[in-house]
Structures are given as structure tokens and as C-alpha cells.
CSV table of C-alpha atoms (C1' of nucleotides) in Angstrom, one decimal:
chain,number,residue,atom,x,y,z
A,1,MET,CA,18.5,17.0,-1.9
A,2,SER,CA,14.8,16.7,-1.2
A,3,VAL,CA,13.0,17.1,-4.5
A,4,ARG,CA,10.1,19.6,-4.5
A,5,LEU,CA,6.7,17.9,-5.0
A,6,ASP,CA,3.5,19.7,-5.8
A,7,ALA,CA,-0.1,18.6,-5.1
A,8,ILE,CA,-0.3,16.7,-8.4
A,9,ASP,CA,2.9,14.8,-7.7
A,10,ARG,CA,1.6,13.7,-4.4
A,11,LYS,CA,-1.7,12.6,-5.9
A,12,ILE,CA,0.2,10.5,-8.4
A,13,LEU,CA,2.3,8.9,-5.7
A,14,ALA,CA,-0.8,8.2,-3.6
A,15,GLU,CA,-2.3,6.4,-6.6
A,16,LEU,CA,0.8,4.4,-7.4
A,17,GLN,CA,1.1,3.4,-3.8
A,18,ARG,CA,-2.5,2.2,-3.9
A,19,ASP,CA,-2.1,0.3,-7.2
A,20,ALA,CA,1.0,0.5,-9.3
A,21,GLY,CA,-0.7,-1.7,-12.0
A,22,GLN,CA,-3.2,0.9,-13.2
A,23,SER,CA,-2.7,2.6,-16.5
A,24,LEU,CA,-1.3,6.2,-17.0
A,25,ASP,CA,-4.7,7.2,-18.4
A,26,GLU,CA,-6.5,6.1,-15.2
A,27,ILE,CA,-4.0,7.9,-13.0
A,28,ALA,CA,-4.2,11.0,-15.2
A,29,ARG,CA,-7.9,11.1,-15.0
A,30,LYS,CA,-7.9,10.7,-11.2
A,31,VAL,CA,-5.3,13.5,-10.7
A,32,GLY,CA,-6.9,15.8,-13.2
A,33,SER,CA,-4.2,15.8,-15.8
A,34,SER,CA,-3.4,13.8,-18.8
A,35,LYS,CA,-1.0,11.0,-19.9
A,36,THR,CA,2.2,12.8,-20.9
A,37,PRO,CA,2.6,15.1,-18.0
A,38,VAL,CA,1.9,12.2,-15.6
A,39,TRP,CA,4.4,10.1,-17.4
A,40,ASN,CA,7.0,12.9,-17.2
A,41,ARG,CA,6.4,13.4,-13.5
A,42,VAL,CA,6.6,9.7,-12.7
A,43,LYS,CA,9.8,9.4,-14.7
A,44,LYS,CA,11.4,12.3,-12.9
A,45,MET,CA,10.4,10.9,-9.5
A,46,ARG,CA,11.9,7.5,-10.4
A,47,GLU,CA,15.1,9.2,-11.5
A,48,GLY,CA,15.2,11.3,-8.4
A,49,GLY,CA,14.9,8.2,-6.2
A,50,ILE,CA,11.6,9.2,-4.7
A,51,ILE,CA,10.0,6.1,-6.3
A,52,LYS,CA,12.5,3.4,-5.3
A,53,GLN,CA,10.9,0.3,-6.6
A,54,THR,CA,7.9,-1.3,-8.1
A,55,THR,CA,7.0,-4.5,-6.4
A,56,VAL,CA,4.2,-6.9,-5.4
A,57,LEU,CA,3.1,-7.6,-1.8
A,58,LEU,CA,2.6,-11.3,-1.1
A,59,ASP,CA,0.5,-12.9,1.6
A,60,ALA,CA,2.8,-14.3,4.2
A,61,GLU,CA,0.3,-16.8,5.6
A,62,ALA,CA,-0.5,-18.2,2.1
A,63,LEU,CA,3.2,-18.9,1.7
A,64,GLY,CA,3.3,-20.7,5.0
A,65,LEU,CA,5.1,-17.9,6.9
A,66,GLU,CA,2.7,-17.8,9.8
A,67,ALA,CA,5.0,-16.4,12.5
A,68,CYS,CA,6.1,-12.9,12.8
A,69,PHE,CA,8.6,-11.9,15.6
A,70,PHE,CA,9.9,-8.5,16.6
A,71,VAL,CA,13.3,-9.0,18.2
A,72,LEU,CA,14.8,-6.5,20.6
A,73,ILE,CA,18.6,-6.8,20.9
A,74,ARG,CA,21.0,-5.4,23.5
A,75,THR,CA,24.7,-5.9,22.9
A,76,SER,CA,27.8,-5.0,24.9
A,77,GLU,CA,29.9,-4.9,21.8
A,78,HIS,CA,30.2,-1.7,19.8
A,79,GLU,CA,33.3,-2.2,17.8
A,80,ALA,CA,33.3,-1.7,14.1
A,81,GLU,CA,34.3,-5.2,13.4
A,82,TRP,CA,31.5,-6.7,15.4
A,83,GLN,CA,29.0,-4.4,13.8
A,84,GLU,CA,30.2,-5.3,10.3
A,85,LYS,CA,29.7,-8.9,11.1
A,86,PHE,CA,26.3,-8.4,12.7
A,87,LEU,CA,25.0,-6.3,9.7
A,88,HIS,CA,26.2,-8.9,7.3
A,89,ALA,CA,24.4,-11.6,9.2
A,90,LEU,CA,21.2,-9.7,9.1
A,91,ARG,CA,21.4,-8.7,5.4
A,92,SER,CA,22.2,-12.2,4.3
A,93,ARG,CA,19.2,-13.7,6.1
A,94,PRO,CA,16.0,-13.4,4.0
A,95,GLU,CA,13.7,-14.0,7.0
A,96,VAL,CA,14.9,-10.7,8.5
A,97,LEU,CA,12.6,-8.2,6.8
A,98,GLU,CA,13.6,-5.2,8.8
A,99,ALA,CA,16.5,-4.2,10.9
A,100,HIS,CA,17.1,-0.9,12.6
A,101,ARG,CA,19.8,0.5,14.9
A,102,LEU,CA,18.2,2.3,17.7
A,103,ALA,CA,18.9,5.1,20.2
A,104,GLY,CA,18.6,4.2,23.8
A,105,ASP,CA,19.2,1.1,25.9
A,106,ILE,CA,17.9,-1.3,23.2
A,107,ASP,CA,20.5,-1.4,20.4
A,108,TYR,CA,18.7,-3.1,17.6
A,109,ILE,CA,15.2,-4.1,16.5
A,110,LEU,CA,14.5,-6.8,13.9
A,111,LYS,CA,11.3,-7.9,12.2
A,112,VAL,CA,11.6,-11.6,11.4
A,113,GLN,CA,9.0,-13.6,9.3
A,114,VAL,CA,9.2,-17.4,9.6
A,115,SER,CA,7.0,-20.4,9.3
A,116,ASN,CA,6.6,-21.2,13.0
A,117,ALA,CA,8.2,-20.9,16.4
A,118,ARG,CA,10.6,-23.7,15.7
A,119,ALA,CA,11.9,-21.9,12.6
A,120,TYR,CA,12.4,-18.8,14.7
A,121,ASP,CA,14.5,-20.8,17.1
A,122,VAL,CA,16.7,-22.1,14.3
A,123,PHE,CA,17.2,-18.5,13.1
A,124,TYR,CA,17.9,-17.3,16.7
A,125,GLN,CA,20.4,-20.1,17.5
A,126,ALA,CA,22.2,-19.5,14.2
A,127,LEU,CA,22.4,-15.8,14.8
A,128,ILE,CA,23.7,-15.9,18.4
A,129,GLN,CA,26.3,-18.5,17.3
A,130,GLU,CA,27.5,-16.2,14.5
A,131,VAL,CA,27.7,-12.9,16.5
A,132,ARG,CA,28.0,-12.3,20.3
A,133,ILE,CA,24.8,-10.7,21.6
A,134,HIS,CA,24.2,-9.7,25.2
A,135,ASN,CA,20.5,-9.9,25.5
A,136,VAL,CA,17.6,-10.8,23.2
A,137,THR,CA,13.8,-10.4,23.7
A,138,ALA,CA,11.5,-11.9,21.1
A,139,LEU,CA,8.0,-10.4,20.8
A,140,LEU,CA,5.6,-12.8,19.0
A,141,SER,CA,2.9,-11.2,16.9
A,142,MET,CA,-0.5,-12.6,17.6
A,143,GLU,CA,-2.4,-10.5,15.1
A,144,GLU,CA,-1.4,-8.1,12.4
A,145,ILE,CA,-3.7,-5.1,13.0
A,146,LYS,CA,-2.3,-3.0,10.3
A,147,SER,CA,0.4,-3.3,7.7
A,148,THR,CA,1.1,-0.9,4.9
A,149,THR,CA,4.0,0.3,2.8
A,150,ALA,CA,2.1,3.5,1.9
A,151,LEU,CA,3.7,6.5,3.3
A,152,PRO,CA,1.6,9.5,4.3
A,153,LEU,CA,1.9,12.2,1.6
A,154,ALA,CA,0.2,15.3,3.1
A,155,GLY,CA,3.5,17.2,3.1
B,1,MET,CA,-6.6,-22.9,1.9
B,2,SER,CA,-2.9,-22.6,1.3
B,3,VAL,CA,-2.4,-22.9,-2.5
B,4,ARG,CA,0.2,-25.2,-3.7
B,5,LEU,CA,3.1,-23.6,-5.4
B,6,ASP,CA,5.8,-25.3,-7.5
B,7,ALA,CA,9.3,-24.1,-8.2
B,8,ILE,CA,8.3,-22.0,-11.2
B,9,ASP,CA,5.6,-20.2,-9.2
B,10,ARG,CA,8.2,-19.4,-6.6
B,11,LYS,CA,10.6,-18.1,-9.2
B,12,ILE,CA,7.9,-15.9,-10.7
B,13,LEU,CA,7.1,-14.5,-7.3
B,14,ALA,CA,10.7,-13.8,-6.6
B,15,GLU,CA,11.0,-11.9,-9.8
B,16,LEU,CA,7.9,-9.9,-9.2
B,17,GLN,CA,9.1,-9.0,-5.7
B,18,ARG,CA,12.3,-7.9,-7.2
B,19,ASP,CA,10.7,-5.8,-9.9
B,20,ALA,CA,7.0,-5.9,-10.7
B,21,GLY,CA,7.6,-3.5,-13.7
B,22,GLN,CA,9.4,-6.0,-15.9
B,23,SER,CA,7.6,-7.6,-18.9
B,24,LEU,CA,6.1,-11.1,-19.0
B,25,ASP,CA,8.7,-12.0,-21.7
B,26,GLU,CA,11.6,-11.2,-19.4
B,27,ILE,CA,10.1,-13.1,-16.5
B,28,ALA,CA,9.3,-16.0,-18.7
B,29,ARG,CA,12.9,-16.1,-20.0
B,30,LYS,CA,14.3,-16.0,-16.4
B,31,VAL,CA,12.1,-18.7,-15.1
B,32,GLY,CA,12.6,-20.9,-18.2
B,33,SER,CA,9.0,-20.8,-19.5
B,34,SER,CA,7.1,-18.7,-21.9
B,35,LYS,CA,4.6,-15.8,-21.8
B,36,THR,CA,1.2,-17.4,-21.6
B,37,PRO,CA,1.9,-20.0,-18.8
B,38,VAL,CA,3.6,-17.3,-16.8
B,39,TRP,CA,0.6,-15.0,-17.3
B,40,ASN,CA,-1.8,-17.8,-16.3
B,41,ARG,CA,0.2,-18.5,-13.1
B,42,VAL,CA,0.4,-14.9,-12.1
B,43,LYS,CA,-3.4,-14.5,-12.7
B,44,LYS,CA,-4.1,-17.5,-10.5
B,45,MET,CA,-1.8,-16.3,-7.8
B,46,ARG,CA,-3.6,-12.9,-7.9
B,47,GLU,CA,-7.0,-14.5,-7.7
B,48,GLY,CA,-5.8,-16.8,-4.9
B,49,GLY,CA,-4.7,-13.9,-2.8
B,50,ILE,CA,-1.0,-14.9,-2.8
B,51,ILE,CA,-0.2,-11.7,-4.7
B,52,LYS,CA,-2.1,-9.1,-2.7
B,53,GLN,CA,-1.0,-5.9,-4.3
B,54,THR,CA,1.2,-4.2,-6.9
B,55,THR,CA,2.7,-1.1,-5.4
B,56,VAL,CA,5.6,1.3,-5.4
B,57,LEU,CA,8.0,1.8,-2.6
B,58,LEU,CA,8.8,5.4,-1.9
B,59,ASP,CA,11.8,7.0,-0.2
B,60,ALA,CA,10.7,8.2,3.2
B,61,GLU,CA,13.6,10.7,3.6
B,62,ALA,CA,13.0,12.2,0.2
B,63,LEU,CA,9.4,12.9,1.3
B,64,GLY,CA,10.6,14.5,4.5
B,65,LEU,CA,9.7,11.6,6.8
B,66,GLU,CA,13.0,11.4,8.5
B,67,ALA,CA,12.0,9.8,11.8
B,68,CYS,CA,11.0,6.2,12.4
B,69,PHE,CA,9.8,5.1,15.8
B,70,PHE,CA,8.9,1.7,17.1
B,71,VAL,CA,6.4,2.1,19.9
B,72,LEU,CA,5.9,-0.6,22.6
B,73,ILE,CA,2.5,-0.3,24.3
B,74,ARG,CA,1.3,-1.9,27.5
B,75,THR,CA,-2.3,-1.4,28.5
B,76,SER,CA,-4.4,-2.5,31.4
B,77,GLU,CA,-7.6,-2.5,29.4
B,78,HIS,CA,-8.6,-5.5,27.5
B,79,GLU,CA,-12.3,-5.0,26.9
B,80,ALA,CA,-13.7,-5.3,23.4
B,81,GLU,CA,-14.9,-1.7,23.3
B,82,TRP,CA,-11.5,-0.3,24.2
B,83,GLN,CA,-9.8,-2.6,21.7
B,84,GLU,CA,-12.2,-1.5,18.9
B,85,LYS,CA,-11.5,2.2,19.6
B,86,PHE,CA,-7.7,1.6,19.7
B,87,LEU,CA,-7.7,-0.4,16.5
B,88,HIS,CA,-9.7,2.3,14.8
B,89,ALA,CA,-7.3,5.0,16.1
B,90,LEU,CA,-4.4,3.1,14.6
B,91,ARG,CA,-6.0,2.3,11.2
B,92,SER,CA,-7.1,5.9,10.7
B,93,ARG,CA,-3.6,7.4,11.3
B,94,PRO,CA,-1.5,7.2,8.1
B,95,GLU,CA,1.8,7.6,10.0
B,96,VAL,CA,1.2,4.2,11.6
B,97,LEU,CA,2.7,1.9,9.0
B,98,GLU,CA,2.5,-1.3,11.1
B,99,ALA,CA,0.6,-2.4,14.2
B,100,HIS,CA,0.7,-5.8,15.8
B,101,ARG,CA,-1.0,-7.3,18.9
B,102,LEU,CA,1.6,-9.3,20.8
B,103,ALA,CA,1.9,-12.2,23.1
B,104,GLY,CA,3.6,-11.5,26.4
B,105,ASP,CA,3.8,-8.5,28.7
B,106,ILE,CA,4.0,-5.9,25.9
B,107,ASP,CA,0.6,-5.8,24.3
B,108,TYR,CA,1.2,-3.9,21.1
B,109,ILE,CA,4.0,-2.7,18.8
B,110,LEU,CA,3.7,0.0,16.3
B,111,LYS,CA,5.9,1.3,13.5
B,112,VAL,CA,5.4,5.0,13.1
B,113,GLN,CA,7.0,7.1,10.3
B,114,VAL,CA,6.9,10.9,10.8
B,115,SER,CA,8.9,14.0,9.8
B,116,ASN,CA,10.7,14.5,13.2
B,117,ALA,CA,10.5,14.0,16.9
B,118,ARG,CA,8.1,16.9,17.3
B,119,ALA,CA,5.7,15.2,14.9
B,120,TYR,CA,6.0,12.0,16.8
B,121,ASP,CA,5.0,13.9,20.0
B,122,VAL,CA,1.9,15.3,18.3
B,123,PHE,CA,1.0,11.8,17.2
B,124,TYR,CA,1.7,10.4,20.7
B,125,GLN,CA,-0.3,13.1,22.6
B,126,ALA,CA,-3.3,12.6,20.2
B,127,LEU,CA,-3.2,8.9,20.7
B,128,ILE,CA,-3.1,8.8,24.5
B,129,GLN,CA,-5.8,11.4,24.6
B,130,GLU,CA,-8.0,9.2,22.4
B,131,VAL,CA,-7.5,5.9,24.1
B,132,ARG,CA,-6.3,5.0,27.6
B,133,ILE,CA,-2.9,3.4,27.5
B,134,HIS,CA,-1.0,2.2,30.6
B,135,ASN,CA,2.6,2.4,29.4
B,136,VAL,CA,4.4,3.5,26.3
B,137,THR,CA,8.1,3.1,25.2
B,138,ALA,CA,9.2,4.8,22.0
B,139,LEU,CA,12.3,3.4,20.3
B,140,LEU,CA,13.9,5.8,17.8
B,141,SER,CA,15.5,4.4,14.8
B,142,MET,CA,19.0,5.9,14.2
B,143,GLU,CA,19.7,3.8,11.1
B,144,GLU,CA,17.7,1.6,8.8
B,145,ILE,CA,20.0,-1.4,8.4
B,146,LYS,CA,17.7,-3.4,6.2
B,147,SER,CA,14.2,-2.9,4.9
B,148,THR,CA,12.5,-5.2,2.5
B,149,THR,CA,9.0,-6.3,1.6
B,150,ALA,CA,10.4,-9.4,-0.2
B,151,LEU,CA,9.3,-12.6,1.7
B,152,PRO,CA,11.6,-15.6,1.6
B,153,LEU,CA,10.3,-18.2,-0.9
B,154,ALA,CA,12.4,-21.3,-0.3
B,155,GLY,CA,9.3,-23.1,0.8
C,1,DG,C1',-0.6,-28.4,-19.3
C,2,DT,C1',2.4,-25.5,-23.3
C,3,DT,C1',3.0,-22.8,-27.6
C,4,DG,C1',2.1,-19.2,-31.0
C,5,DA,C1',-0.4,-15.8,-33.3
C,6,DA,C1',-3.4,-12.0,-33.5
C,7,DA,C1',-6.0,-7.9,-31.5
C,8,DT,C1',-6.5,-4.9,-28.0
C,9,DG,C1',-4.5,-1.6,-25.3
C,10,DA,C1',-0.5,0.5,-23.0
C,11,DC,C1',3.8,3.0,-23.1
C,12,DC,C1',6.9,6.4,-24.7
C,13,DT,C1',8.4,9.8,-28.1
C,14,DA,C1',8.1,13.8,-30.8
C,15,DC,C1',6.0,17.8,-31.7
C,16,DA,C1',2.5,21.6,-31.2
C,17,DC,C1',0.7,24.8,-28.0
D,1,DG,C1',4.9,23.7,-18.3
D,2,DT,C1',0.3,20.8,-20.8
D,3,DG,C1',-2.1,18.2,-24.7
D,4,DT,C1',-2.4,15.4,-29.1
D,5,DA,C1',-1.0,11.9,-32.2
D,6,DG,C1',1.4,7.9,-33.7
D,7,DG,C1',4.9,4.1,-33.7
D,8,DT,C1',6.4,0.4,-30.8
D,9,DC,C1',5.9,-2.9,-27.6
D,10,DA,C1',3.4,-5.5,-23.9
D,11,DT,C1',-0.6,-7.8,-22.4
D,12,DT,C1',-4.5,-10.7,-23.0
D,13,DT,C1',-7.4,-13.8,-25.6
D,14,DC,C1',-8.1,-17.6,-28.3
D,15,DA,C1',-7.1,-21.6,-31.0
D,16,DA,C1',-4.1,-25.5,-31.8
D,17,DC,C1',-1.0,-29.0,-29.9
DNA sequence: GTTGAAATGACCTACAC
DNA sequence: GTGTAGGTCATTTCAAC
């Protein structure tokens, strides 16, 4: 299932992660190839699902979304029906940027980006009203030390 | 500092977040405007730092990065020198995708993407050897329920 | 501020190696 | 597989409204 990538593929991916707006010629020059082979490789990696999406990263603070919370959730409910409802609640809320089901005593972690603590509380109250949750701990980010979507490619 | 955005700006941002590869004509049609004004707005939002980056999102599993950990860190050290060293350690490690300084009894949270549990242990051993850390809890993701870089724009 | 046209440059294909 | 060439289409500038 995992597609085989050579050194040039990885260089191309690194460049695209850095700046997807640059031209094929630029990328070709940087990776030591030329336009057509680079284009073919990119196309293959898109079709193979290695490149999932081309997008822009926005500045949360500039948009007034100044509060970022990590939410640790414990629940006593593990039935399929509850889980379905919970997943739907998370997926339908745009302020939930990430949600993972975990191993261990904490069941879920969420990353929630909102305008302020009050907006978080609105989110929180709505969530616990929609689905039964045993225990919630919210961790408030004071400072974003690092944030990248660039995956390490030295594989 | 926060730039004023109208409804059209927000529609443009939503479209770019969804797919930054589509043409200006397409975006213009969707937001009910035409090419040049859309282009001018995008340019302004880039220059104003609202649009920080154009990038591609890659599939971590396809790249063999099958393990995602959230790492909760407590430390007893709060001196500037220690912090400087810790920050540098995080920023220089590509497997650390996110790092936040927190309010409360947990001091930091990291998101770490690696190939497997063994690779996480290598990362962890190297980190605690480089900087003194009081207490570490690693939460292993079993399932990515949701993951998006798209910020909510109903501002 | 919007619109439209025109040139510059990128993309994507086809073909040669 | 890589490189070259050319048609098509998008981006960017500029002038007019």
C-alpha cells in the first residue's frame, strides 16, 4: 500500500510542504531535475494519496481566534451508539481542529481553536449537553512554540 | 493590528483553505465576484499575514509515520536558560509537529509524529538527555478522528 | 472600488531520446 | 525513466469605468 519514494520524490515533497505556490521550474531546479519528470512525480503522488491536499495556512490570531485549548476527555461509555454520536459532534464543529482516540486512561484528546475562554465555555457546555462525558480537562495554550504541518521526510 | 475582513474575504479564505490549487476564475465565480478583485484581496491578505503559507498536506501513514503521540510535560525548571534550550530542542526536531506552553499544572504539550513506538522512544530518550524534565506522559493516538488545518471563519 | 483586455509566464501534453 | 517544444490556460499588470 505504501508507495515507494526515492530521494527526488522526497525532495519534491519537502519543497511543496515549504511552499506549494512555487513553479515547477523552481522545484525542478532545486531537486536537480527538470519540469516534466517533476510534474509526473507530483501527479503520481497526488493520485497515490501521498499528497492529500493543497491548502493555505491562516493566522488564527489575525482572525480573532486567540485561544487554543487541548481537551482531555475520559468517558465511561464505550458503546457504538455513543461513539457515533460523539464523533459526529466533533466532526460537525469547526472549532475542533483535531480529535484523536487514545490508548490508556484518557480516551480522547481534542484541539479546539476559539476566540476566547468564553467561546470555549460555550463549546464545552454544548458538547457535554449533546453527549455524556465522564471527565474533561482543558489545557489552555499560553504560547505556540512550534506549529507545522510539514512531516519529516528522511525515510 | 487585526485586519478587517468582509464576507467576501472570508468566502475567499474558506475556498483557499478547501483547495488552494483552484484558479482565480473558479474562486471568483464561487464568491460572486471576478478575477481582479479576488486577486487584489488575496494579495492584501498575504501581505497582511492573514494567509501565512501555501502548502500541501501529506499522508503520514503513506510515508511510514504511523505513530502519533501527544506528550504532556511537567518540569520543575523555569529559568530562561533552561527554557531556551528546551525550545531549541523542540524546534530542531522535525518529528515535533506542535509544541505549546500551557497554563496550569502541565507545562507543555507536544504532538510528535514518528514511524513507530520504538522511534518515539528514541526521540524521548534523546530529549530527556538534552534537557531536564520532571515528568512526562505520552498519549498514543489509536485513531485520528478528525484533522484539519481549516480555521472557522464565521467571524 | 469593479471590469476587461492584453502580455507574461505557468501548466500539461506529446513526442524524442 | 529524462528532456525539449508547443498549445492552452492562468496569473498579473494596466487602463478605463
